[in-house]
Amino acid sequence: MRLDVIDIMKSYDNAPLLRGVTFGVDAGETICLLGRSGSGKSTLLRIIAGLEEAEGGTVLWEGADISNLPVHRREFGLMFQDFALFPHMSVDQNVSFGLRMQNQSEDRINERIREMLDLVHMRDFASRRVTDLSGGEQQRIALARALAPRPKLLMLDEPLGALDRTLKQTLLDDLRQIIHSANIPVIYVTHDQEEAFSIADRLILLNSGQIEQIGTPEDIYRNPKTLWAAKFMGLGNILPGKVISTSPLIASTVFGDIPLSRHKPDVSLNKTVNLLLLPAVDGLLVQSKKVTSENGLDNVQLTGTVDESIFLEGKFRSTIQAGETTLSFLTGTRFSPGEKVVISYPVGEIRCL
């Protein structure tokens, strides 16, 4: 099972909304469309589902063009942020809705209801009205209803967007397991980077209706291709610099001169560059004195002044300034505001954007 969208075009109020979007998703794979509000994510889902028409491009299923196929004949599942459950129906009636539309037998419907409610850990809630359920419980029922008719492909549009942070974290692990157990192509839309990293096999970054980058969560985190991608993913630590030597390649910054082992092919003398330093990498050390590189890593020594150190999930997020530029790193030590520190950073981990 495979879905391909090829060169999808769509405009809204005479302004481009989707501009040549192309990607594919295979069985058992979860693709996450990640982008700001208004980037065209939900519109793209509706085009794939057949609820909207593209102004250009093609939607293929197993290599066949389904661009003009009616919604019900595509047999795709779509789950919305507000869940769109029927408030006048019980849990089991909601879950069985798609099955009844398929004219399945009553025995088969009841069997499938039990299977789906077991899958989402809600079997004891079958007779309850959905209006009596919590937000997290409604989310599970909406997922069960979407999966019950055995869709060829599942699309989820901000499925956790209406939930608070604590509940969202609780549901993410279960949601990932349920999605993977279905073994069908899944397209998941969100604007939340942490949620996307938790759920996706691959990420598609949408920027103003165009694909900025496609890759695994780890690849995009470690190797953002553009300045926009790095900023949008919240990677921080964008350090402006100026190339002062091309052989070897060195950039001058307010934190000191930085040798570069990774760079764009168009880097030239006196060119302004943006350097990405991830907040946590192997070999990173922040201390109040100069440090020696460990594990054979070639590190650059940068100096700055601590603005603050805040405890965060077992480590300290230390914000360090030099001039008007601020960098943030995860450290094992709390530093005092105003303290002078040396950042020992692996040269091989510095990205030139």
PDB file of N, CA, C and O in Angstrom, residues 97-149:
ATOM      1  N   PHE A  97     -20.316   3.478  13.277  1.00  0.00           N
ATOM      2  CA  PHE A  97     -20.931   4.290  12.223  1.00  0.00           C
ATOM      3  C   PHE A  97     -20.420   3.914  10.833  1.00  0.00           C
ATOM      4  O   PHE A  97     -21.200   3.660   9.908  1.00  0.00           O
ATOM      5  N   GLY A  98     -19.101   3.882  10.654  1.00  0.00           N
ATOM      6  CA  GLY A  98     -18.546   3.558   9.339  1.00  0.00           C
ATOM      7  C   GLY A  98     -18.860   2.139   8.903  1.00  0.00           C
ATOM      8  O   GLY A  98     -19.029   1.862   7.711  1.00  0.00           O
ATOM      9  N   LEU A  99     -18.947   1.235   9.869  1.00  0.00           N
ATOM     10  CA  LEU A  99     -19.254  -0.166   9.554  1.00  0.00           C
ATOM     11  C   LEU A  99     -20.674  -0.299   9.020  1.00  0.00           C
ATOM     12  O   LEU A  99     -20.931  -1.082   8.099  1.00  0.00           O
ATOM     13  N   ARG A 100     -21.593   0.474   9.606  1.00  0.00           N
ATOM     14  CA  ARG A 100     -22.983   0.432   9.139  1.00  0.00           C
ATOM     15  C   ARG A 100     -23.098   1.047   7.746  1.00  0.00           C
ATOM     16  O   ARG A 100     -23.932   0.622   6.933  1.00  0.00           O
ATOM     17  N   MET A 101     -22.286   2.059   7.468  1.00  0.00           N
ATOM     18  CA  MET A 101     -22.281   2.635   6.132  1.00  0.00           C
ATOM     19  C   MET A 101     -21.797   1.616   5.100  1.00  0.00           C
ATOM     20  O   MET A 101     -22.114   1.716   3.916  1.00  0.00           O
ATOM     21  N   GLN A 102     -21.015   0.624   5.560  1.00  0.00           N
ATOM     22  CA  GLN A 102     -20.528  -0.444   4.675  1.00  0.00           C
ATOM     23  C   GLN A 102     -21.507  -1.619   4.608  1.00  0.00           C
ATOM     24  O   GLN A 102     -21.236  -2.616   3.933  1.00  0.00           O
ATOM     25  N   ASN A 103     -22.632  -1.487   5.330  1.00  0.00           N
ATOM     26  CA  ASN A 103     -23.669  -2.530   5.343  1.00  0.00           C
ATOM     27  C   ASN A 103     -23.143  -3.880   5.821  1.00  0.00           C
ATOM     28  O   ASN A 103     -23.507  -4.936   5.291  1.00  0.00           O
ATOM     29  N   GLN A 104     -22.273  -3.838   6.834  1.00  0.00           N
ATOM     30  CA  GLN A 104     -21.767  -5.082   7.388  1.00  0.00           C
ATOM     31  C   GLN A 104     -22.826  -5.722   8.292  1.00  0.00           C
ATOM     32  O   GLN A 104     -23.733  -5.057   8.795  1.00  0.00           O
ATOM     33  N   SER A 105     -22.680  -7.021   8.535  1.00  0.00           N
ATOM     34  CA  SER A 105     -23.648  -7.739   9.355  1.00  0.00           C
ATOM     35  C   SER A 105     -23.530  -7.301  10.814  1.00  0.00           C
ATOM     36  O   SER A 105     -22.490  -6.811  11.249  1.00  0.00           O
ATOM     37  N   GLU A 106     -24.623  -7.506  11.555  1.00  0.00           N
ATOM     38  CA  GLU A 106     -24.639  -7.083  12.953  1.00  0.00           C
ATOM     39  C   GLU A 106     -23.589  -7.840  13.769  1.00  0.00           C
ATOM     40  O   GLU A 106     -22.933  -7.251  14.636  1.00  0.00           O
ATOM     41  N   ASP A 107     -23.418  -9.115  13.497  1.00  0.00           N
ATOM     42  CA  ASP A 107     -22.405  -9.889  14.218  1.00  0.00           C
ATOM     43  C   ASP A 107     -21.005  -9.348  13.944  1.00  0.00           C
ATOM     44  O   ASP A 107     -20.177  -9.228  14.853  1.00  0.00           O
ATOM     45  N   ARG A 108     -20.748  -9.028  12.677  1.00  0.00           N
ATOM     46  CA  ARG A 108     -19.417  -8.506  12.324  1.00  0.00           C
ATOM     47  C   ARG A 108     -19.195  -7.123  12.928  1.00  0.00           C
ATOM     48  O   ARG A 108     -18.088  -6.805  13.382  1.00  0.00           O
ATOM     49  N   ILE A 109     -20.256  -6.328  12.949  1.00  0.00           N
ATOM     50  CA  ILE A 109     -20.149  -4.989  13.548  1.00  0.00           C
ATOM     51  C   ILE A 109     -19.817  -5.095  15.031  1.00  0.00           C
ATOM     52  O   ILE A 109     -18.912  -4.421  15.529  1.00  0.00           O
ATOM     53  N   ASN A 110     -20.527  -5.941  15.743  1.00  0.00           N
ATOM     54  CA  ASN A 110     -20.292  -6.086  17.186  1.00  0.00           C
ATOM     55  C   ASN A 110     -18.892  -6.615  17.475  1.00  0.00           C
ATOM     56  O   ASN A 110     -18.239  -6.188  18.439  1.00  0.00           O
ATOM     57  N   GLU A 111     -18.428  -7.540  16.640  1.00  0.00           N
ATOM     58  CA  GLU A 111     -17.079  -8.075  16.811  1.00  0.00           C
ATOM     59  C   GLU A 111     -16.035  -6.984  16.607  1.00  0.00           C
ATOM     60  O   GLU A 111     -15.066  -6.865  17.370  1.00  0.00           O
ATOM     61  N   ARG A 112     -16.250  -6.162  15.567  1.00  0.00           N
ATOM     62  CA  ARG A 112     -15.284  -5.105  15.258  1.00  0.00           C
ATOM     63  C   ARG A 112     -15.296  -4.016  16.332  1.00  0.00           C
ATOM     64  O   ARG A 112     -14.239  -3.463  16.666  1.00  0.00           O
ATOM     65  N   ILE A 113     -16.469  -3.714  16.892  1.00  0.00           N
ATOM     66  CA  ILE A 113     -16.554  -2.738  17.987  1.00  0.00           C
ATOM     67  C   ILE A 113     -15.688  -3.201  19.155  1.00  0.00           C
ATOM     68  O   ILE A 113     -14.917  -2.425  19.731  1.00  0.00           O
ATOM     69  N   ARG A 114     -15.818  -4.488  19.510  1.00  0.00           N
ATOM     70  CA  ARG A 114     -15.027  -5.023  20.624  1.00  0.00           C
ATOM     71  C   ARG A 114     -13.528  -4.931  20.322  1.00  0.00           C
ATOM     72  O   ARG A 114     -12.722  -4.568  21.175  1.00  0.00           O
ATOM     73  N   GLU A 115     -13.159  -5.270  19.088  1.00  0.00           N
ATOM     74  CA  GLU A 115     -11.745  -5.200  18.701  1.00  0.00           C
ATOM     75  C   GLU A 115     -11.193  -3.778  18.842  1.00  0.00           C
ATOM     76  O   GLU A 115     -10.099  -3.567  19.379  1.00  0.00           O
ATOM     77  N   MET A 116     -11.957  -2.814  18.364  1.00  0.00           N
ATOM     78  CA  MET A 116     -11.493  -1.429  18.372  1.00  0.00           C
ATOM     79  C   MET A 116     -11.453  -0.848  19.791  1.00  0.00           C
ATOM     80  O   MET A 116     -10.515  -0.135  20.154  1.00  0.00           O
ATOM     81  N   LEU A 117     -12.447  -1.158  20.594  1.00  0.00           N
ATOM     82  CA  LEU A 117     -12.456  -0.643  21.964  1.00  0.00           C
ATOM     83  C   LEU A 117     -11.364  -1.302  22.799  1.00  0.00           C
ATOM     84  O   LEU A 117     -10.785  -0.664  23.689  1.00  0.00           O
ATOM     85  N   ASP A 118     -11.054  -2.557  22.517  1.00  0.00           N
ATOM     86  CA  ASP A 118      -9.903  -3.197  23.177  1.00  0.00           C
ATOM     87  C   ASP A 118      -8.606  -2.516  22.763  1.00  0.00           C
ATOM     88  O   ASP A 118      -7.714  -2.288  23.585  1.00  0.00           O
ATOM     89  N   LEU A 119      -8.512  -2.183  21.480  1.00  0.00           N
ATOM     90  CA  LEU A 119      -7.294  -1.558  20.952  1.00  0.00           C
ATOM     91  C   LEU A 119      -6.999  -0.234  21.639  1.00  0.00           C
ATOM     92  O   LEU A 119      -5.848   0.081  21.945  1.00  0.00           O
ATOM     93  N   VAL A 120      -8.050   0.550  21.914  1.00  0.00           N
ATOM     94  CA  VAL A 120      -7.851   1.875  22.531  1.00  0.00           C
ATOM     95  C   VAL A 120      -8.106   1.840  24.038  1.00  0.00           C
ATOM     96  O   VAL A 120      -8.227   2.883  24.681  1.00  0.00           O
ATOM     97  N   HIS A 121      -8.223   0.628  24.591  1.00  0.00           N
ATOM     98  CA  HIS A 121      -8.392   0.449  26.040  1.00  0.00           C
ATOM     99  C   HIS A 121      -9.658   1.137  26.563  1.00  0.00           C
ATOM    100  O   HIS A 121      -9.645   1.803  27.596  1.00  0.00           O
ATOM    101  N   MET A 122     -10.776   0.944  25.848  1.00  0.00           N
ATOM    102  CA  MET A 122     -12.030   1.616  26.222  1.00  0.00           C
ATOM    103  C   MET A 122     -13.218   0.659  26.187  1.00  0.00           C
ATOM    104  O   MET A 122     -14.356   1.085  26.044  1.00  0.00           O
ATOM    105  N   ARG A 123     -12.980  -0.641  26.358  1.00  0.00           N
ATOM    106  CA  ARG A 123     -14.063  -1.617  26.203  1.00  0.00           C
ATOM    107  C   ARG A 123     -15.176  -1.408  27.228  1.00  0.00           C
ATOM    108  O   ARG A 123     -16.358  -1.607  26.917  1.00  0.00           O
ATOM    109  N   ASP A 124     -14.823  -0.981  28.433  1.00  0.00           N
ATOM    110  CA  ASP A 124     -15.830  -0.807  29.480  1.00  0.00           C
ATOM    111  C   ASP A 124     -16.690   0.439  29.274  1.00  0.00           C
ATOM    112  O   ASP A 124     -17.610   0.700  30.054  1.00  0.00           O
ATOM    113  N   PHE A 125     -16.391   1.214  28.229  1.00  0.00           N
ATOM    114  CA  PHE A 125     -17.106   2.469  27.999  1.00  0.00           C
ATOM    115  C   PHE A 125     -18.110   2.362  26.854  1.00  0.00           C
ATOM    116  O   PHE A 125     -18.692   3.359  26.438  1.00  0.00           O
ATOM    117  N   ALA A 126     -18.362   1.159  26.358  1.00  0.00           N
ATOM    118  CA  ALA A 126     -19.149   0.968  25.140  1.00  0.00           C
ATOM    119  C   ALA A 126     -20.524   1.631  25.185  1.00  0.00           C
ATOM    120  O   ALA A 126     -20.975   2.219  24.196  1.00  0.00           O
ATOM    121  N   SER A 127     -21.203   1.557  26.303  1.00  0.00           N
ATOM    122  CA  SER A 127     -22.574   2.061  26.369  1.00  0.00           C
ATOM    123  C   SER A 127     -22.683   3.523  26.811  1.00  0.00           C
ATOM    124  O   SER A 127     -23.771   4.076  26.857  1.00  0.00           O
ATOM    125  N   ARG A 128     -21.569   4.135  27.117  1.00  0.00           N
ATOM    126  CA  ARG A 128     -21.619   5.526  27.580  1.00  0.00           C
ATOM    127  C   ARG A 128     -21.868   6.492  26.427  1.00  0.00           C
ATOM    128  O   ARG A 128     -21.508   6.242  25.281  1.00  0.00           O
ATOM    129  N   ARG A 129     -22.444   7.636  26.772  1.00  0.00           N
ATOM    130  CA  ARG A 129     -22.582   8.713  25.793  1.00  0.00           C
ATOM    131  C   ARG A 129     -21.227   9.414  25.677  1.00  0.00           C
ATOM    132  O   ARG A 129     -20.524   9.595  26.675  1.00  0.00           O
ATOM    133  N   VAL A 130     -20.904   9.811  24.475  1.00  0.00           N
ATOM    134  CA  VAL A 130     -19.583  10.426  24.283  1.00  0.00           C
ATOM    135  C   VAL A 130     -19.471  11.767  25.000  1.00  0.00           C
ATOM    136  O   VAL A 130     -18.377  12.223  25.329  1.00  0.00           O
ATOM    137  N   THR A 131     -20.600  12.413  25.267  1.00  0.00           N
ATOM    138  CA  THR A 131     -20.580  13.693  25.978  1.00  0.00           C
ATOM    139  C   THR A 131     -20.184  13.528  27.442  1.00  0.00           C
ATOM    140  O   THR A 131     -19.849  14.519  28.104  1.00  0.00           O
ATOM    141  N   ASP A 132     -20.201  12.296  27.936  1.00  0.00           N
ATOM    142  CA  ASP A 132     -19.800  12.036  29.325  1.00  0.00           C
ATOM    143  C   ASP A 132     -18.317  11.683  29.440  1.00  0.00           C
ATOM    144  O   ASP A 132     -17.833  11.423  30.547  1.00  0.00           O
ATOM    145  N   LEU A 133     -17.612  11.681  28.328  1.00  0.00           N
ATOM    146  CA  LEU A 133     -16.205  11.294  28.328  1.00  0.00           C
ATOM    147  C   LEU A 133     -15.290  12.499  28.457  1.00  0.00           C
ATOM    148  O   LEU A 133     -15.638  13.613  28.073  1.00  0.00           O
ATOM    149  N   SER A 134     -14.091  12.261  28.969  1.00  0.00           N
ATOM    150  CA  SER A 134     -13.072  13.313  29.026  1.00  0.00           C
ATOM    151  C   SER A 134     -12.491  13.536  27.635  1.00  0.00           C
ATOM    152  O   SER A 134     -12.746  12.755  26.703  1.00  0.00           O
ATOM    153  N   GLY A 135     -11.683  14.585  27.498  1.00  0.00           N
ATOM    154  CA  GLY A 135     -11.072  14.868  26.208  1.00  0.00           C
ATOM    155  C   GLY A 135     -10.203  13.732  25.714  1.00  0.00           C
ATOM    156  O   GLY A 135     -10.236  13.361  24.533  1.00  0.00           O
ATOM    157  N   GLY A 136      -9.410  13.143  26.617  1.00  0.00           N
ATOM    158  CA  GLY A 136      -8.554  12.031  26.229  1.00  0.00           C
ATOM    159  C   GLY A 136      -9.348  10.802  25.825  1.00  0.00           C
ATOM    160  O   GLY A 136      -8.984  10.087  24.883  1.00  0.00           O
ATOM    161  N   GLU A 137     -10.458  10.544  26.523  1.00  0.00           N
ATOM    162  CA  GLU A 137     -11.312   9.401  26.193  1.00  0.00           C
ATOM    163  C   GLU A 137     -11.997   9.614  24.842  1.00  0.00           C
ATOM    164  O   GLU A 137     -12.113   8.685  24.043  1.00  0.00           O
ATOM    165  N   GLN A 138     -12.430  10.839  24.583  1.00  0.00           N
ATOM    166  CA  GLN A 138     -13.040  11.140  23.283  1.00  0.00           C
ATOM    167  C   GLN A 138     -12.032  10.959  22.147  1.00  0.00           C
ATOM    168  O   GLN A 138     -12.376  10.471  21.069  1.00  0.00           O
ATOM    169  N   GLN A 139     -10.790  11.322  22.416  1.00  0.00           N
ATOM    170  CA  GLN A 139      -9.748  11.163  21.405  1.00  0.00           C
ATOM    171  C   GLN A 139      -9.573   9.685  21.039  1.00  0.00           C
ATOM    172  O   GLN A 139      -9.441   9.329  19.876  1.00  0.00           O
ATOM    173  N   ARG A 140      -9.604   8.826  22.044  1.00  0.00           N
ATOM    174  CA  ARG A 140      -9.461   7.388  21.799  1.00  0.00           C
ATOM    175  C   ARG A 140     -10.649   6.835  20.998  1.00  0.00           C
ATOM    176  O   ARG A 140     -10.471   6.002  20.098  1.00  0.00           O
ATOM    177  N   ILE A 141     -11.849   7.287  21.327  1.00  0.00           N
ATOM    178  CA  ILE A 141     -13.032   6.820  20.602  1.00  0.00           C
ATOM    179  C   ILE A 141     -13.013   7.301  19.159  1.00  0.00           C
ATOM    180  O   ILE A 141     -13.368   6.567  18.238  1.00  0.00           O
ATOM    181  N   ALA A 142     -12.582   8.542  18.947  1.00  0.00           N
ATOM    182  CA  ALA A 142     -12.494   9.058  17.579  1.00  0.00           C
ATOM    183  C   ALA A 142     -11.499   8.235  16.761  1.00  0.00           C
ATOM    184  O   ALA A 142     -11.726   7.950  15.579  1.00  0.00           O
ATOM    185  N   LEU A 143     -10.403   7.826  17.388  1.00  0.00           N
ATOM    186  CA  LEU A 143      -9.416   6.998  16.702  1.00  0.00           C
ATOM    187  C   LEU A 143      -9.999   5.617  16.403  1.00  0.00           C
ATOM    188  O   LEU A 143      -9.804   5.078  15.307  1.00  0.00           O
ATOM    189  N   ALA A 144     -10.719   5.047  17.361  1.00  0.00           N
ATOM    190  CA  ALA A 144     -11.349   3.738  17.148  1.00  0.00           C
ATOM    191  C   ALA A 144     -12.350   3.803  16.004  1.00  0.00           C
ATOM    192  O   ALA A 144     -12.420   2.892  15.169  1.00  0.00           O
ATOM    193  N   ARG A 145     -13.124   4.895  15.945  1.00  0.00           N
ATOM    194  CA  ARG A 145     -14.109   5.036  14.865  1.00  0.00           C
ATOM    195  C   ARG A 145     -13.421   5.154  13.508  1.00  0.00           C
ATOM    196  O   ARG A 145     -13.872   4.592  12.507  1.00  0.00           O
ATOM    197  N   ALA A 146     -12.288   5.882  13.469  1.00  0.00           N
ATOM    198  CA  ALA A 146     -11.580   6.058  12.207  1.00  0.00           C
ATOM    199  C   ALA A 146     -10.981   4.742  11.713  1.00  0.00           C
ATOM    200  O   ALA A 146     -10.910   4.488  10.502  1.00  0.00           O
ATOM    201  N   LEU A 147     -10.541   3.885  12.635  1.00  0.00           N
ATOM    202  CA  LEU A 147      -9.887   2.633  12.260  1.00  0.00           C
ATOM    203  C   LEU A 147     -10.866   1.481  12.023  1.00  0.00           C
ATOM    204  O   LEU A 147     -10.533   0.497  11.357  1.00  0.00           O
ATOM    205  N   ALA A 148     -12.072   1.596  12.574  1.00  0.00           N
ATOM    206  CA  ALA A 148     -13.025   0.480  12.531  1.00  0.00           C
ATOM    207  C   ALA A 148     -13.330  -0.021  11.119  1.00  0.00           C
ATOM    208  O   ALA A 148     -13.351  -1.243  10.886  1.00  0.00           O
ATOM    209  N   PRO A 149     -13.534   0.851  10.130  1.00  0.00           N
ATOM    210  CA  PRO A 149     -13.860   0.347   8.775  1.00  0.00           C
ATOM    211  C   PRO A 149     -12.655  -0.184   8.003  1.00  0.00           C
ATOM    212  O   PRO A 149     -12.757  -0.461   6.819  1.00  0.00           O
TER     213      PRO A 149
END
